């Protein structure tokens, strides 16, 4: 039998090939690529939503699918503290699609994009034999202080997160506000050493920060801000908050000396910013409760075959 594989194994093998080129300042492995253009770099990110995998059209409207298709990309540009600029939308429309459905989908994309100053600049339209496919590429620009990468966390940094975690299964993943403006405001008010958007759950995304930065992290279990709309089931509240994914909040590391100032006068009142832990020299990710510290195994949602 062919061995199973997971999305991160493929991404890691692509990254290890070291596909480097001076024109690509940051390639595979961050939330968006950074294309070096001299006077001002370009950010590029792409995400795909598939009927039957990410959504069911009997439960979700085409408008919601469109909104989310651009929302997840806006969140990746936010993770770089960038300014989103132009969207390119590739559609696979299944048999039976109507122009009203396609219009509604595109309206979801365009209206949410316009809230963030994004212009629809191109795309591709095809017939699909296996459900609705929406692949969206978003271009953006870094703001004045440059792109924030996953790779700059240093031991001693304070680890923070915006908002609360774990509300996605209650439906928030269809209506989350991408933290574009908040990321830019944070970037202006504090030195952001490293940042990622929480797409798979911090139980997974923290490992990306750790690997890229070459450090470890300790998360204080009691500090994790937990959503008020968690499902009630056998899983613990913390398990939901760490691993349900699709929170699309910002997870970032800042120098310890600026953390008190940031928390005392945050650049925005909502969402709250919570300190949930710190970066450490030791590799690995640990969950701390009082004096005890246990190793955290990667969780979160992973596509696998
Ligand atoms: P995110 O959750 O922020 O969208 P992903 O986990 O999807 O990030 O991807 C991580 C990194 O791997 C990104 O830099 C992305 O561009 C890259 N990547 C993912 N799939 C592929 C692929 N098939 N080919 C090349 N790069 C990929
Ligand atoms: Mg991301």
Coordinates of C-alpha atoms and ligand atoms in Angstrom, one line a residue:
X1 CA 0.0 0.0 0.0
X2 CA 1.3 3.5 -0.8
X3 CA 2.2 5.2 2.5
X4 CA 0.0 8.0 3.7
X5 CA 1.2 11.5 3.4
X6 CA 0.3 14.9 4.8
X7 CA 0.3 18.4 3.3
X8 CA 3.2 19.5 5.5
X9 CA 5.4 16.7 4.3
X10 CA 4.9 17.9 0.7
X11 CA 5.5 21.5 1.7
X12 CA 8.7 20.6 3.6
X13 CA 10.1 18.6 0.7
X14 CA 9.4 21.5 -1.6
X15 CA 11.1 23.8 0.8
X16 CA 14.1 21.5 1.2
X17 CA 14.7 21.6 -2.5
X18 CA 15.8 25.1 -1.8
X19 CA 14.2 26.7 -4.8
X20 CA 16.0 30.0 -4.3
X21 CA 16.3 32.9 -6.6
X22 CA 17.3 36.5 -5.8
X23 CA 14.0 37.7 -7.2
X24 CA 12.1 35.8 -4.6
X25 CA 13.1 37.2 -1.2
X26 CA 10.8 34.8 0.7
X27 CA 9.5 31.6 -1.0
X28 CA 7.8 28.5 0.2
X29 CA 7.2 28.4 3.9
X30 CA 5.7 31.7 5.0
X31 CA 2.1 33.0 4.9
X32 CA 2.8 34.8 1.6
X33 CA 5.8 34.9 -0.7
X34 CA 7.8 38.1 -1.0
X35 CA 8.9 39.0 -4.5
X36 CA 11.8 41.4 -4.4
X37 CA 11.1 44.4 -6.7
X38 CA 13.6 46.9 -5.6
X39 CA 11.7 49.9 -4.5
X40 CA 8.7 48.0 -3.1
X41 CA 8.3 44.3 -2.7
X42 CA 5.3 42.3 -3.7
X43 CA 3.4 39.9 -1.5
X44 CA 1.7 36.9 -3.1
X45 CA -0.6 34.3 -1.6
X46 CA -3.0 31.7 -2.9
X47 CA -5.7 29.5 -1.3
X48 CA -8.3 27.2 -2.7
X49 CA -11.8 26.2 -1.5
X50 CA -13.3 22.9 -2.7
X51 CA -16.9 21.8 -2.6
X52 CA -17.2 18.6 -0.6
X53 CA -13.9 19.4 1.3
X54 CA -14.3 22.9 2.6
X55 CA -18.0 23.5 2.0
X56 CA -21.4 22.0 1.2
X57 CA -23.6 24.2 -0.9
X58 CA -26.7 22.8 0.8
X59 CA -25.5 24.4 4.0
X60 CA -23.5 27.4 2.8
X61 CA -24.4 30.1 0.3
X62 CA -22.2 30.9 -2.7
X63 CA -21.8 34.4 -1.2
X64 CA -20.4 32.9 2.0
X65 CA -18.0 30.8 0.0
X66 CA -16.8 33.9 -1.9
X67 CA -16.4 35.8 1.3
X68 CA -14.3 33.1 2.8
X69 CA -12.2 32.5 -0.3
X70 CA -10.9 36.1 -0.1
X71 CA -11.0 36.2 3.7
X72 CA -8.4 33.4 4.1
X73 CA -6.1 35.2 1.7
X74 CA -6.6 38.5 3.4
X75 CA -5.6 36.8 6.6
X76 CA -2.4 35.6 5.0
X77 CA -1.5 39.1 3.9
X78 CA -2.4 40.3 7.4
X79 CA 0.1 37.7 8.7
X80 CA 2.8 39.6 6.8
X81 CA 1.4 42.9 8.1
X82 CA 0.9 43.8 4.5
X83 CA -1.6 45.9 2.5
X84 CA -3.8 43.7 0.2
X85 CA -4.1 45.1 -3.3
X86 CA -5.4 42.9 -6.1
X87 CA -7.2 39.5 -6.3
X88 CA -7.2 36.9 -9.1
X89 CA -10.0 34.4 -9.0
X90 CA -9.9 31.0 -10.8
X91 CA -13.3 29.3 -10.8
X92 CA -14.3 25.7 -11.6
X93 CA -18.1 25.8 -12.0
X94 CA -19.9 22.4 -12.0
X95 CA -22.6 21.4 -14.4
X96 CA -25.9 22.9 -13.3
X97 CA -24.3 26.2 -12.2
X98 CA -26.4 29.3 -12.9
X99 CA -25.2 32.7 -13.6
X100 CA -27.0 33.9 -10.5
X101 CA -24.9 31.5 -8.4
X102 CA -21.6 32.6 -10.1
X103 CA -22.6 36.3 -9.6
X104 CA -23.4 35.7 -5.9
X105 CA -20.1 34.0 -5.4
X106 CA -18.2 36.8 -7.1
X107 CA -20.2 39.4 -5.1
X108 CA -19.1 37.7 -1.9
X109 CA -15.5 38.0 -3.1
X110 CA -15.7 41.6 -4.4
X111 CA -17.7 43.1 -1.5
X112 CA -15.4 41.6 1.2
X113 CA -12.4 42.6 -0.8
X114 CA -13.5 46.2 -1.2
X115 CA -13.8 46.5 2.6
X116 CA -10.0 46.1 2.5
X117 CA -9.3 48.1 -0.6
X118 CA -8.8 45.0 -2.9
X119 CA -9.5 45.3 -6.6
X120 CA -10.5 42.2 -8.6
X121 CA -7.8 42.2 -11.3
X122 CA -8.2 38.9 -13.2
X123 CA -8.8 35.2 -13.0
X124 CA -9.9 32.2 -15.0
X125 CA -13.3 30.5 -15.5
X126 CA -13.7 26.8 -16.3
X127 CA -16.3 24.0 -16.3
X128 CA -15.7 21.5 -13.4
X129 CA -16.6 17.9 -13.3
X130 CA -16.2 17.6 -9.6
X131 CA -17.9 20.4 -7.8
X132 CA -17.3 24.0 -7.3
X133 CA -13.6 25.1 -7.0
X134 CA -12.5 28.6 -6.0
X135 CA -8.8 29.3 -6.1
X136 CA -7.9 32.9 -5.2
X137 CA -4.6 34.6 -5.5
X138 CA -4.1 37.8 -3.6
X139 CA -1.3 40.3 -4.2
X140 CA -0.3 42.8 -1.6
X141 CA 2.4 45.2 -0.6
X142 CA 4.4 45.3 2.6
X143 CA 3.8 48.4 4.6
X144 CA 6.6 50.8 5.5
X145 CA 8.4 48.6 8.0
X146 CA 8.6 45.7 5.6
X147 CA 7.0 42.2 5.7
X148 CA 6.7 40.4 9.0
X149 CA 7.9 36.8 8.6
X150 CA 7.4 33.6 10.6
X151 CA 11.2 33.5 11.1
X152 CA 12.1 36.3 13.5
X153 CA 11.1 35.1 17.0
X154 CA 14.0 35.0 19.5
X155 CA 14.3 33.3 22.9
X156 CA 12.8 35.6 25.5
X157 CA 10.2 37.1 23.2
X158 CA 6.6 37.3 24.4
X159 CA 4.0 35.3 22.5
X160 CA 0.7 37.0 21.9
X161 CA -2.6 36.3 20.2
X162 CA -5.5 38.5 19.1
X163 CA -9.1 37.6 19.9
X164 CA -10.2 34.3 21.2
X165 CA -9.7 30.8 19.9
X166 CA -11.9 27.8 19.1
X167 CA -15.1 29.4 17.8
X168 CA -14.8 28.1 14.3
X169 CA -17.0 25.1 14.5
X170 CA -19.9 27.3 15.7
X171 CA -19.7 29.0 12.3
X172 CA -17.2 31.8 12.8
X173 CA -15.0 30.4 10.0
X174 CA -17.7 31.8 7.6
X175 CA -17.7 35.3 9.1
X176 CA -14.3 35.9 10.6
X177 CA -12.9 39.4 10.2
X178 CA -9.4 39.2 8.6
X179 CA -7.0 41.1 10.9
X180 CA -5.5 43.2 8.2
X181 CA -5.8 46.6 9.9
X182 CA -4.9 45.3 13.3
X183 CA -1.7 43.7 11.8
X184 CA -0.7 47.0 10.3
X185 CA -1.5 48.9 13.5
X186 CA 0.6 46.4 15.5
X187 CA 3.4 46.7 13.0
X188 CA 3.4 50.5 13.6
X189 CA 3.3 50.3 17.4
X190 CA 5.7 47.5 18.2
X191 CA 8.6 45.6 16.7
X192 CA 6.9 42.4 15.4
X193 CA 9.7 39.7 15.4
X194 CA 7.5 37.0 13.9
X195 CA 3.8 36.5 13.0
X196 CA 1.5 33.9 11.5
X197 CA -2.3 33.8 11.1
X198 CA -4.0 31.0 13.0
X199 CA -5.5 29.0 10.2
X200 CA -4.9 25.4 11.4
X201 CA -5.1 26.1 15.1
X202 CA -2.2 27.3 17.3
X203 CA -1.6 23.7 18.2
X204 CA -0.3 23.4 14.6
X205 CA 0.7 27.0 13.7
X206 CA 3.0 27.5 16.6
X207 CA 5.2 24.8 15.2
X208 CA 5.6 26.8 12.0
X209 CA 6.8 29.8 14.0
X210 CA 9.1 27.6 15.9
X211 CA 10.6 25.8 12.9
X212 CA 11.0 29.0 10.9
X213 CA 12.5 30.9 13.9
X214 CA 14.8 28.1 15.1
X215 CA 13.5 28.4 18.7
X216 CA 10.9 26.8 20.9
X217 CA 7.8 28.1 22.7
X218 CA 6.1 27.7 26.0
X219 CA 2.3 28.2 26.0
X220 CA 0.6 28.9 29.4
X221 CA -2.5 26.7 29.3
X222 CA -4.5 29.0 31.5
X223 CA -3.7 32.1 29.5
X224 CA -5.1 30.8 26.1
X225 CA -8.2 33.0 25.4
X226 CA -11.0 30.6 24.7
X227 CA -14.0 31.4 22.6
X228 CA -17.4 31.7 24.3
X229 CA -19.0 29.6 21.5
X230 CA -17.2 26.3 21.8
X231 CA -18.9 23.0 21.0
X232 CA -19.7 21.0 24.2
X233 CA -18.4 17.5 23.7
X234 CA -15.7 15.1 25.0
X235 CA -12.8 17.3 24.0
X236 CA -11.6 19.8 26.5
X237 CA -12.1 23.6 25.9
X238 CA -8.3 24.0 25.6
X239 CA -8.2 21.2 23.0
X240 CA -10.8 23.0 20.9
X241 CA -9.0 26.3 21.3
X242 CA -5.6 24.9 20.3
X243 CA -6.7 22.5 17.6
X244 CA -10.0 23.4 15.9
X245 CA -8.3 25.8 13.6
X246 CA -9.8 28.5 11.3
X247 CA -9.7 31.2 13.9
X248 CA -7.8 33.6 11.6
X249 CA -6.4 35.5 14.5
X250 CA -2.8 36.8 14.6
X251 CA -0.2 34.9 16.6
X252 CA 3.0 36.9 17.1
X253 CA 6.2 37.3 19.0
X254 CA 7.5 40.6 20.3
X255 CA 10.4 41.7 22.4
X256 CA 9.8 41.4 26.1
X257 CA 10.7 45.0 26.8
X258 CA 7.9 46.3 24.5
X259 CA 5.2 43.9 25.7
X260 CA 4.1 45.9 28.8
X261 CA 3.7 49.1 26.7
X262 CA 1.7 47.3 24.0
X263 CA -0.7 45.7 26.5
X264 CA -1.1 49.0 28.5
X265 CA -2.0 51.0 25.4
X266 CA -2.9 48.6 22.5
X267 CA -3.4 50.3 19.1
X268 CA -7.0 49.0 19.0
X269 CA -9.7 48.2 21.7
X270 CA -11.0 45.2 19.9
X271 CA -10.0 42.4 19.5
X272 CA -8.1 42.0 22.8
X273 CA -4.4 41.1 22.7
X274 CA -3.5 38.3 25.1
X275 CA 0.0 37.1 26.2
X276 CA -0.1 33.3 26.0
X277 CA 3.6 32.4 26.5
X278 CA 7.1 33.0 25.4
X279 CA 9.8 31.9 23.0
X280 CA 12.6 29.8 24.4
X281 CA 16.0 28.6 23.2
X282 CA 15.2 24.9 23.7
X283 CA 13.5 23.4 20.7
X284 CA 9.9 22.1 20.9
X285 CA 6.6 23.5 22.1
X286 CA 5.5 23.0 25.7
X287 CA 2.3 23.6 27.5
X288 CA 2.8 25.0 31.0
X289 CA 0.5 24.7 34.0
X290 CA 1.9 26.2 37.1
X291 CA 5.2 24.4 37.6
X292 CA 4.6 21.6 35.2
X293 CA 5.6 21.7 31.6
X294 CA 4.6 19.0 29.1
X295 CA 5.6 18.7 25.5
X296 CA 2.8 19.6 23.1
X297 CA 2.4 17.4 20.1
X298 CA 1.4 19.0 16.8
X299 CA -2.4 19.1 16.5
X300 CA -4.7 21.2 14.3
X301 CA -6.2 20.4 11.0
X302 CA -3.9 18.8 8.4
X303 CA -5.0 17.7 4.9
X304 CA -3.8 14.1 4.4
X305 CA -4.1 11.2 1.8
Ligands
LIG1 P1 -1.3 29.0 5.0 O1 -2.0 28.2 6.0 O2 -0.7 30.3 5.7 O3 -2.1 29.4 3.8 P2 0.0 26.7 4.0 O4 0.2 25.8 5.2 O5 -1.1 26.4 3.1 O6 0.0 28.2 4.6 O7 1.3 26.7 3.2 C1 2.6 26.9 3.8 C2 3.6 27.3 2.7 O8 3.7 26.3 1.8 C3 3.2 28.5 2.0 O9 4.4 29.3 1.7 C4 2.6 28.0 0.7 O10 2.8 28.9 -0.4 C5 3.5 26.8 0.4 N1 2.8 25.7 -0.3 C6 1.7 25.0 0.0 N2 1.4 24.1 -0.9 C7 2.3 24.3 -1.9 C8 2.5 23.7 -3.2 N3 1.7 22.7 -3.7 N4 3.5 24.1 -4.0 C9 4.3 25.1 -3.6 N5 4.2 25.7 -2.3 C10 3.2 25.3 -1.6
LIG2 MG1 -1.3 31.6 6.9

